[in-house]
Coordinates of C-alpha atoms in Angstrom, one line a residue:
M1451 CA 0.0 0.0 0.0
N1452 CA 1.5 3.4 -1.0
L1453 CA 1.3 6.5 1.1
G1454 CA -1.6 8.0 -0.8
Q1455 CA -3.6 4.8 -0.2
K1456 CA -2.7 4.8 3.4
L1457 CA -3.8 8.4 3.8
S1458 CA -7.0 7.8 2.0
R1459 CA -7.7 4.9 4.3
R1460 CA -7.1 7.2 7.3
F1461 CA -9.6 9.8 6.1
L1462 CA -12.2 7.1 5.8
R1463 CA -11.5 5.9 9.3
R1464 CA -11.7 9.3 11.0
D1465 CA -15.3 10.3 10.3
R1466 CA -16.7 9.6 13.7
A1467 CA -14.1 11.8 15.3
W1468 CA -14.0 14.6 12.8
T1469 CA -16.5 17.0 14.4
A1470 CA -14.7 16.9 17.7
I1471 CA -11.3 17.3 16.0
L1472 CA -12.5 20.3 14.1
L1473 CA -13.3 22.0 17.3
I1474 CA -9.7 21.5 18.4
L1475 CA -8.1 22.5 15.1
L1476 CA -9.6 25.9 14.7
S1477 CA -7.1 27.8 16.8
P1478 CA -3.6 27.2 18.2
A1479 CA -4.8 28.8 21.4
S1480 CA -6.9 25.7 22.2
L1481 CA -3.8 23.6 22.4
P1482 CA -1.9 22.7 25.6
A1483 CA 0.0 25.9 26.5
A1484 CA 2.2 24.8 29.4
F1485 CA 5.5 23.1 28.3
E1486 CA 6.5 20.0 30.1
G1487 CA 9.8 18.0 30.1
F1488 CA 13.5 18.6 30.5
G1489 CA 14.3 22.3 30.0
S1490 CA 10.7 23.3 29.7
S1491 CA 10.9 25.8 32.6
T1492 CA 12.8 28.2 30.4
P1493 CA 11.0 31.5 29.7
G1494 CA 12.6 31.6 26.3
G1495 CA 12.3 35.2 25.1
N1496 CA 8.9 35.8 26.6
N1497 CA 10.3 38.5 28.8
G1498 CA 12.4 40.1 26.0
A1499 CA 11.8 42.7 23.4
V1500 CA 9.0 41.9 21.0
V1501 CA 10.1 41.8 17.3
E1502 CA 7.5 41.6 14.6
V1503 CA 8.0 39.6 11.4
T1504 CA 6.2 41.5 8.6
S1505 CA 7.7 40.0 5.5
L1506 CA 7.9 36.4 4.1
A1507 CA 11.0 37.2 2.1
D1508 CA 14.2 35.2 2.9
S1509 CA 16.1 38.3 4.2
G1510 CA 15.8 42.0 4.5
P1511 CA 13.6 44.4 6.5
G1512 CA 10.8 42.7 8.5
T1513 CA 12.0 39.2 7.9
L1514 CA 12.5 36.3 10.3
R1515 CA 16.2 36.3 9.4
E1516 CA 16.5 40.0 10.3
A1517 CA 14.6 39.4 13.6
L1518 CA 17.0 36.6 14.6
G1519 CA 19.9 38.9 13.8
K1520 CA 18.9 41.3 16.6
G1521 CA 20.7 39.3 19.2
S1522 CA 19.3 37.7 22.4
N1523 CA 16.3 38.3 24.7
L1524 CA 13.7 38.4 21.9
R1525 CA 10.1 37.3 21.5
I1526 CA 9.5 37.0 17.7
V1527 CA 5.9 37.3 16.6
F1528 CA 4.3 37.2 13.2
K1529 CA 2.1 39.7 11.5
V1530 CA 2.1 37.7 8.3
G1531 CA 1.4 34.0 7.5
G1532 CA 2.7 31.9 4.7
T1533 CA 5.8 30.2 3.3
I1534 CA 9.3 31.5 3.8
N1535 CA 11.5 30.0 1.0
L1536 CA 14.9 29.9 2.7
Q1537 CA 18.0 30.5 0.6
S1538 CA 20.3 29.4 3.4
R1539 CA 19.9 27.9 6.8
L1540 CA 18.2 30.0 9.4
E1541 CA 20.6 30.3 12.4
I1542 CA 20.3 30.8 16.1
R1543 CA 24.0 30.7 17.1
G1544 CA 25.5 31.6 20.4
R1545 CA 22.3 33.3 21.5
S1546 CA 20.0 33.0 24.5
F1547 CA 16.4 33.7 25.6
I1548 CA 14.6 33.7 22.3
T1549 CA 11.1 32.6 21.5
I1550 CA 9.9 32.1 17.9
D1551 CA 6.1 32.0 18.3
G1552 CA 4.4 30.9 15.1
S1553 CA 1.0 30.8 16.9
T1554 CA 0.8 34.6 16.5
A1555 CA 0.7 34.4 12.7
P1556 CA -2.5 34.8 10.8
D1557 CA -3.6 31.9 8.5
P1558 CA -2.1 29.8 7.1
G1559 CA 0.6 29.9 9.8
V1560 CA 4.4 29.8 9.2
T1561 CA 6.3 27.4 7.0
L1562 CA 10.1 27.4 6.5
K1563 CA 11.0 25.7 3.3
G1564 CA 14.1 24.4 1.7
R1565 CA 16.7 24.9 4.5
S1566 CA 17.3 24.1 8.2
L1567 CA 16.4 25.8 11.3
Y1568 CA 19.8 25.6 13.1
I1569 CA 20.2 26.1 16.8
R1570 CA 23.9 26.0 17.8
G1571 CA 25.6 26.7 21.1
S1572 CA 22.5 28.5 22.4
H1573 CA 20.3 28.3 25.5
D1574 CA 16.8 29.1 26.6
I1575 CA 15.2 28.8 23.2
I1576 CA 11.5 28.1 22.4
V1577 CA 10.3 27.4 18.9
T1578 CA 6.5 26.8 18.7
H1579 CA 4.0 26.4 15.8
I1580 CA 6.5 26.4 13.0
R1581 CA 6.6 24.0 10.0
V1582 CA 9.8 23.0 8.3
R1583 CA 9.5 21.4 4.9
D1584 CA 11.8 19.9 2.3
S1585 CA 15.2 20.9 3.9
V1586 CA 18.2 20.0 1.8
S1587 CA 19.9 18.8 5.0
D1588 CA 18.3 18.4 8.5
G1589 CA 15.0 20.0 9.2
I1590 CA 15.6 21.3 12.8
L1591 CA 19.1 20.9 14.2
V1592 CA 19.8 21.5 17.9
W1593 CA 23.5 21.0 18.8
D1594 CA 26.9 22.0 20.1
G1595 CA 26.1 22.4 23.7
S1596 CA 22.6 24.0 23.3
N1597 CA 20.4 23.6 26.4
N1598 CA 17.1 24.6 27.8
V1599 CA 15.5 24.2 24.4
V1600 CA 11.8 23.5 23.7
I1601 CA 10.5 22.5 20.2
D1602 CA 6.8 22.4 20.7
H1603 CA 3.8 22.1 18.3
C1604 CA 6.1 22.1 15.2
S1605 CA 6.1 19.9 12.1
A1606 CA 9.1 18.7 10.2
T1607 CA 8.8 16.7 7.1
N1608 CA 10.8 15.5 4.0
A1609 CA 14.3 16.5 5.1
A1610 CA 17.2 15.1 3.1
D1611 CA 18.7 13.9 6.4
E1612 CA 16.9 13.7 9.8
N1613 CA 13.8 15.9 10.2
I1614 CA 15.1 16.7 13.7
N1615 CA 18.6 16.3 15.0
I1616 CA 19.8 16.7 18.6
T1617 CA 23.5 16.3 18.9
E1618 CA 26.9 17.1 20.5
D1619 CA 26.8 17.9 24.2
T1620 CA 23.3 19.2 24.1
H1621 CA 21.1 18.8 27.2
D1622 CA 17.8 19.7 28.8
V1623 CA 15.7 19.6 25.6
T1624 CA 12.0 18.9 25.1
V1625 CA 10.4 18.0 21.8
S1626 CA 6.6 17.9 22.3
W1627 CA 3.4 17.8 20.4
C1628 CA 5.3 17.7 17.0
I1629 CA 4.6 15.9 13.8
I1630 CA 7.7 14.3 12.2
G1631 CA 7.2 12.5 8.9
D1632 CA 7.7 12.0 5.2
T1633 CA 5.3 12.3 2.3
R1634 CA 7.6 11.3 -0.5
S1635 CA 6.4 8.3 -2.5
N1636 CA 9.9 6.8 -2.4
S1637 CA 10.4 7.7 1.3
F1638 CA 11.6 4.2 2.2
A1639 CA 14.0 4.0 -0.8
L1640 CA 15.5 7.2 0.4
H1641 CA 15.9 5.7 3.9
S1642 CA 14.0 8.7 5.4
K1643 CA 14.9 9.4 9.0
G1644 CA 12.8 10.9 11.8
M1645 CA 15.1 11.9 14.6
L1646 CA 18.7 11.3 15.5
I1647 CA 20.1 12.0 19.0
A1648 CA 23.9 11.4 19.1
N1649 CA 27.1 12.9 20.5
F1650 CA 29.6 12.2 17.6
N1651 CA 32.6 11.9 20.0
K1652 CA 31.6 15.0 21.9
P1653 CA 30.1 14.8 25.5
A1654 CA 26.9 12.9 25.7
V1655 CA 23.5 14.4 24.8
T1656 CA 21.3 13.9 27.9
K1657 CA 18.1 14.9 29.6
V1658 CA 15.8 14.8 26.6
S1659 CA 12.0 14.5 26.7
L1660 CA 10.1 13.4 23.7
H1661 CA 6.4 13.4 24.4
H1662 CA 3.1 13.6 22.5
N1663 CA 4.7 13.5 19.1
L1664 CA 3.6 11.8 15.9
F1665 CA 6.4 9.9 14.0
I1666 CA 5.0 8.7 10.7
N1667 CA 6.1 7.1 7.5
E1668 CA 9.8 7.3 8.3
F1669 CA 12.0 4.4 7.2
Q1670 CA 14.1 4.6 10.4
R1671 CA 15.0 6.6 13.5
S1672 CA 11.7 7.4 15.2
P1673 CA 13.9 8.2 17.1
Q1674 CA 17.4 6.7 17.2
V1675 CA 19.2 7.5 20.4
S1676 CA 23.0 6.9 20.1
T1677 CA 24.5 8.5 23.1
A1678 CA 25.0 7.6 26.8
G1679 CA 22.4 10.0 28.1
L1680 CA 19.0 10.0 29.9
F1681 CA 15.9 10.0 27.8
D1682 CA 12.2 10.0 28.5
I1683 CA 10.0 8.9 25.5
R1684 CA 6.3 8.8 26.4
N1685 CA 2.9 9.3 24.9
N1686 CA 4.1 9.3 21.3
V1687 CA 2.4 7.7 18.4
I1688 CA 4.9 5.9 16.1
R1689 CA 3.5 4.4 13.0
D1690 CA 4.3 3.1 9.5
W1691 CA 8.0 2.8 9.8
G1692 CA 10.1 0.9 7.2
A1693 CA 13.0 -0.7 9.1
Y1694 CA 12.3 0.0 12.8
G1695 CA 10.6 2.4 15.2
I1696 CA 12.7 3.4 18.3
R1697 CA 16.4 2.3 18.5
M1698 CA 18.5 2.7 21.6
R1699 CA 22.3 2.2 21.5
Q1700 CA 25.7 3.4 22.7
G1701 CA 24.7 3.6 26.3
A1702 CA 21.4 5.3 26.0
W1703 CA 19.2 4.8 29.0
G1704 CA 15.8 6.0 30.3
N1705 CA 12.1 5.4 29.9
I1706 CA 9.8 4.3 27.0
V1707 CA 6.3 4.7 28.5
N1708 CA 2.7 4.7 27.2
N1709 CA 3.5 5.0 23.5
V1710 CA 1.4 3.7 20.7
F1711 CA 3.0 1.7 17.9
D1712 CA 1.2 0.9 14.6
T1713 CA 2.7 -0.6 11.5
N1714 CA 2.5 -3.4 8.9
N1715 CA 6.3 -3.2 8.3
N1716 CA 8.6 -5.0 10.6
P1717 CA 6.3 -4.9 13.7
E1718 CA 8.9 -7.0 15.6
D1719 CA 11.2 -4.0 15.5
A1720 CA 9.0 -1.4 17.1
V1721 CA 11.7 -1.1 19.8
V1722 CA 15.2 -2.2 19.2
L1723 CA 17.7 -2.2 22.1
V1724 CA 21.2 -2.7 20.7
S1725 CA 23.5 -4.7 22.9
D1726 CA 25.4 -1.6 23.9
A1727 CA 22.3 0.2 25.1
G1728 CA 22.0 1.2 28.7
P1729 CA 19.1 0.2 31.0
V1730 CA 15.7 1.1 29.6
Y1731 CA 12.4 0.9 31.4
I1732 CA 9.6 0.0 29.0
H1733 CA 6.1 0.0 30.3
G1734 CA 2.5 0.7 29.4
N1735 CA 2.9 0.7 25.6
Q1736 CA 0.4 -0.4 23.0
G1737 CA 1.0 -2.4 19.9
P1738 CA 2.0 -2.8 17.2
G1739 CA -1.1 -4.9 16.7
S1740 CA -1.2 -7.7 19.2
R1741 CA 2.5 -7.4 20.0
D1742 CA 3.8 -6.2 23.3
V1743 CA 7.1 -4.4 23.5
D1744 CA 7.0 -4.1 27.3
P1745 CA 8.8 -7.4 27.9
L1746 CA 11.9 -5.9 26.3
S1747 CA 12.4 -3.7 29.4
T1748 CA 15.8 -4.0 30.9
A1749 CA 15.1 -1.9 34.0
A1750 CA 12.7 -2.9 36.9
S1751 CA 11.5 0.6 37.7
P1752 CA 11.2 4.0 35.9
F1753 CA 14.0 6.5 36.0
P1754 CA 13.3 9.9 37.6
V1755 CA 12.8 12.5 34.9
A1756 CA 11.3 16.0 34.5
P1757 CA 7.5 15.8 35.1
I1758 CA 5.2 15.3 32.2
T1759 CA 1.4 14.8 32.5
T1760 CA 1.2 11.2 31.2
D1761 CA -2.0 10.2 29.4
P1762 CA -3.4 6.7 29.6
V1763 CA -2.2 4.7 26.6
A1764 CA -5.8 4.3 25.4
E1765 CA -6.2 8.1 25.0
V1766 CA -2.8 8.8 23.5
E1767 CA -3.7 8.3 19.8
S1768 CA -6.7 10.6 19.9
R1769 CA -4.8 13.2 21.9
V1770 CA -1.8 13.2 19.6
L1771 CA -3.6 13.1 16.4
G1772 CA -6.0 15.8 17.5
L1773 CA -3.4 18.2 18.9
A1774 CA 0.1 17.7 17.5
G1775 CA 1.8 19.8 14.9
A1776 CA 1.8 23.5 14.0
F1777 CA -1.6 25.2 13.8
P1778 CA -3.5 25.9 11.7
R1779 CA -2.7 22.6 10.1
D1780 CA -1.6 22.5 6.5
L1781 CA -2.7 19.7 4.1
I1782 CA 0.4 17.6 5.0
D1783 CA -0.3 17.6 8.7
T1784 CA -4.0 17.1 8.2
S1785 CA -3.4 14.0 6.1
F1786 CA -0.9 12.6 8.6
A1787 CA -3.2 13.2 11.6
G1788 CA -6.4 12.0 9.9
A1789 CA -6.8 8.7 11.8
P1790 CA -7.7 9.5 15.4
L1791 CA -9.4 6.8 17.5
P1792 CA -13.1 7.6 17.9
L1793 CA -13.6 10.3 20.4
P1794 CA -16.6 10.4 22.7
E1795 CA -19.3 12.6 21.3
E1796 CA -19.9 15.7 23.5
P1797 CA -23.2 17.6 23.6
V1798 CA -23.3 21.0 21.9
P1799 CA -25.9 23.1 23.7
S1800 CA -28.2 24.8 21.2
G1801 CA -28.1 28.6 20.9
Y1802 CA -26.3 29.5 24.2
A1803 CA -24.5 32.8 23.9
V1804 CA -23.5 35.5 26.4
A1805 CA -21.3 38.6 25.7
V1806 CA -20.0 40.7 28.5
N1807 CA -18.7 44.3 28.2
V1808 CA -16.3 43.8 31.1
G1809 CA -16.1 46.8 33.5
G1810 CA -18.6 48.7 31.4
G1811 CA -22.3 49.1 30.6
S1812 CA -24.5 47.4 28.0
Y1813 CA -23.5 48.0 24.4
T1814 CA -24.7 47.1 20.9
D1815 CA -21.8 46.5 18.5
G1816 CA -21.6 47.4 14.8
A1817 CA -22.9 43.9 13.9
G1818 CA -26.0 44.3 16.1
N1819 CA -24.8 42.0 18.8
R1820 CA -25.8 42.9 22.3
W1821 CA -23.2 43.0 25.1
S1822 CA -24.4 42.9 28.7
A1823 CA -23.1 45.2 31.4
D1824 CA -20.6 43.6 33.7
R1825 CA -21.9 42.1 37.0
A1826 CA -21.0 40.0 40.0
Y1827 CA -21.6 36.3 39.8
S1828 CA -24.8 34.8 41.2
S1829 CA -25.8 31.2 41.2
G1830 CA -27.6 30.0 38.0
S1831 CA -26.3 33.0 36.0
W1832 CA -22.8 34.4 35.3
G1833 CA -20.4 37.1 36.4
Y1834 CA -17.1 37.9 38.1
T1835 CA -15.7 37.2 41.5
G1836 CA -13.1 39.7 42.7
G1837 CA -11.2 42.4 40.9
R1838 CA -11.8 46.0 40.2
S1839 CA -13.0 47.9 37.2
Y1840 CA -11.1 50.7 35.3
S1841 CA -12.0 52.7 32.2
I1842 CA -10.6 55.4 30.0
S1843 CA -11.9 57.8 27.3
D1844 CA -9.0 57.4 24.8
P1845 CA -9.8 56.0 21.3
I1846 CA -8.9 52.3 20.7
A1847 CA -7.2 51.3 17.5
D1848 CA -7.8 48.1 15.4
T1849 CA -11.5 48.0 16.1
S1850 CA -14.7 49.7 15.1
D1851 CA -16.2 48.8 18.5
D1852 CA -13.9 50.7 20.8
P1853 CA -16.4 51.0 23.7
L1854 CA -15.8 47.3 24.3
Y1855 CA -12.1 48.0 25.0
K1856 CA -12.3 51.2 27.0
S1857 CA -13.1 49.4 30.2
E1858 CA -11.6 46.4 32.0
R1859 CA -11.6 44.3 35.1
Y1860 CA -8.2 43.8 36.7
G1861 CA -6.6 42.4 39.8
T1862 CA -7.4 39.1 41.4
F1863 CA -10.5 37.8 39.7
N1864 CA -12.3 35.1 37.7
Y1865 CA -15.5 34.7 35.7
R1866 CA -18.0 31.9 36.2
F1867 CA -20.7 31.0 33.7
D1868 CA -23.4 28.5 34.8
V1869 CA -24.1 26.6 31.5
P1870 CA -25.4 23.3 30.3
D1871 CA -22.7 20.7 29.9
G1872 CA -21.1 20.6 26.4
L1873 CA -18.7 22.4 24.1
Y1874 CA -18.3 26.1 24.0
D1875 CA -16.2 28.7 22.1
V1876 CA -14.7 31.3 24.3
T1877 CA -13.4 34.7 23.0
L1878 CA -11.4 37.0 25.2
H1879 CA -11.0 40.7 24.2
F1880 CA -8.0 42.7 25.4
A1881 CA -6.6 46.2 25.1
E1882 CA -3.7 47.5 27.1
I1883 CA -5.1 50.9 28.3
Y1884 CA -2.8 51.5 31.2
W1885 CA 0.7 50.4 30.6
K1886 CA 2.6 52.1 27.7
S1887 CA 5.4 49.6 27.2
S1888 CA 5.8 45.8 27.0
G1889 CA 6.8 43.7 30.0
Q1890 CA 4.8 45.7 32.5
R1891 CA 1.7 43.5 32.7
I1892 CA 2.1 39.7 32.4
F1893 CA -0.4 37.1 33.3
D1894 CA -1.8 33.6 32.7
V1895 CA -5.3 32.6 31.8
S1896 CA -6.8 29.2 32.4
I1897 CA -10.2 28.0 31.1
E1898 CA -11.7 25.0 32.8
G1899 CA -8.4 24.3 34.4
V1900 CA -6.4 24.3 31.1
L1901 CA -3.7 27.0 30.7
V1902 CA -4.5 28.7 27.5
L1903 CA -2.4 31.9 27.8
D1904 CA 1.0 31.6 29.4
D1905 CA 2.9 34.8 30.4
Y1906 CA 0.6 36.8 28.2
D1907 CA 1.7 40.4 27.6
I1908 CA -1.0 42.5 25.9
H1909 CA 1.2 45.3 25.0
G1910 CA 3.8 42.9 23.6
A1911 CA 1.1 41.3 21.5
A1912 CA -0.7 44.4 20.3
G1913 CA 0.7 47.6 21.7
H1914 CA -1.0 50.4 23.7
D1915 CA -4.7 51.3 23.2
R1916 CA -5.0 48.6 20.5
A1917 CA -7.6 45.9 20.4
T1918 CA -6.7 42.2 20.2
T1919 CA -8.7 39.0 20.7
R1920 CA -7.9 35.4 21.4
T1921 CA -10.4 32.6 20.7
F1922 CA -10.5 29.2 22.3
P1923 CA -12.9 26.8 20.6
G1924 CA -14.2 23.5 21.8
V1925 CA -14.0 24.2 25.6
L1926 CA -15.6 21.2 27.3
V1927 CA -17.8 21.7 30.3
R1928 CA -18.9 18.7 32.3
D1929 CA -19.9 20.1 35.7
G1930 CA -22.4 22.8 34.7
Q1931 CA -20.0 25.7 35.1
L1932 CA -17.4 27.3 32.8
N1933 CA -14.6 28.9 34.7
I1934 CA -12.1 31.5 33.4
N1935 CA -9.3 32.2 35.8
F1936 CA -6.8 35.1 35.5
V1937 CA -3.5 34.8 37.4
T1938 CA -0.9 37.4 38.1
V1939 CA 2.7 36.9 36.9
K1940 CA 3.6 40.6 37.0
N1941 CA 1.2 43.4 38.0
N1942 CA -2.5 42.8 37.4
P1943 CA -4.2 40.6 34.8
M1944 CA -7.1 42.2 33.0
V1945 CA -9.7 41.5 30.3
S1946 CA -11.8 43.9 28.3
A1947 CA -14.7 41.8 27.1
I1948 CA -15.8 38.1 27.0
R1949 CA -18.0 36.2 24.6
I1950 CA -19.1 32.6 25.2
Q1951 CA -21.3 30.7 22.7
S1952 CA -22.2 27.1 21.9
S1953 CA -19.6 25.6 19.6
G1954 CA -20.7 25.6 16.0
N1955 CA -23.2 28.3 16.4

């Protein structure tokens, strides 16, 4: 069966889950926001200067290459979406505290094509929601002593060498919620490779977390670990390899826990422990087919590693296929992730909608929608608990409904909405009407206990007196109350307006 036939089969199998998956796919903001694993406590560049990418050219004013040339302590955001055709590798070399945040791009997101994203001798680097396609060498390379690096919600495919390489004295690295695969019809003839972790006669690579990734249609190395370091490989989906799935060698030691293996090719080689591998704890895995890789374990108990929320193996495939990769998904990632296990159908309450002009009075917007005046929570209804209101008279840019952004609730507060159980879309409206520079107000937002905005800086995202919105579709309520919590990181969190409506309405 060729790749096209396999992908067609997957589309046919996914129908029962498609509605639920659509609710997840609409926005990167609905994805898990808190990083987990080795090195994941890094702030990256989230406390640094905000640099905007405004051009999809390879180089020159407003480009990603120019942004990376500005040094360290940078949070790079995108005002444009599309493909950047790289003429040479894109380097982060000898730098620190940098975040490349592709989730800030408008549709269709950010794709780097033709060359590598190259992280060398750098520390405290976060790369999220970036696609790397068709590199003439490696896709993403992290090496030469780099540390505290997070590659999260990225997608790397069709590289001439490995799609992701982690090598040479690198440590404290997490690769999470990524898609690593190959779409070429001759992928196996090319000996396509997913991920290599190796030291190449340099000090060992160690403390690497690989979790909630999809490895698919790679001939080999999904991943291969060839270095005497500590590794934690859990909650990944590894399918359709040619030669083998995971291979551990040259002293590699650690955990292989609660992964899903699925292939028709060499299923007996889902996990290969070469004779020179270190001790490996293998437990809780599923497949391939009726096979069980757990008896291959050479350690009696798991090794202590950086904490990761570990999903039951029965939920791993639906979670990874629903949430991995850079969002919004392109056609490649949609085809790769088109075979989730059936998800439970959740009710979608009919016609529920409430819109709140936070800190202000009732208002009818330009589209005729009615926004209710802010109010304190009462049982059976909705409202805030805690906080204080504040308002200004200044005009607000980037909106035709600036009355919604001239008032706010700030301080220690949350909002509660008593609603029927089911799926809801939540939109939060913000405008920084107090602080006039970035880094002054930073906060987190959780919806139904899920962190959806981490170290959010309104001024950094939009500027002063400028409207911005974040939408979180498919929020599941199972206890009759939808909760939105605002938590201080620096100074006071705030929100300008809130809209909640039944998903799909």
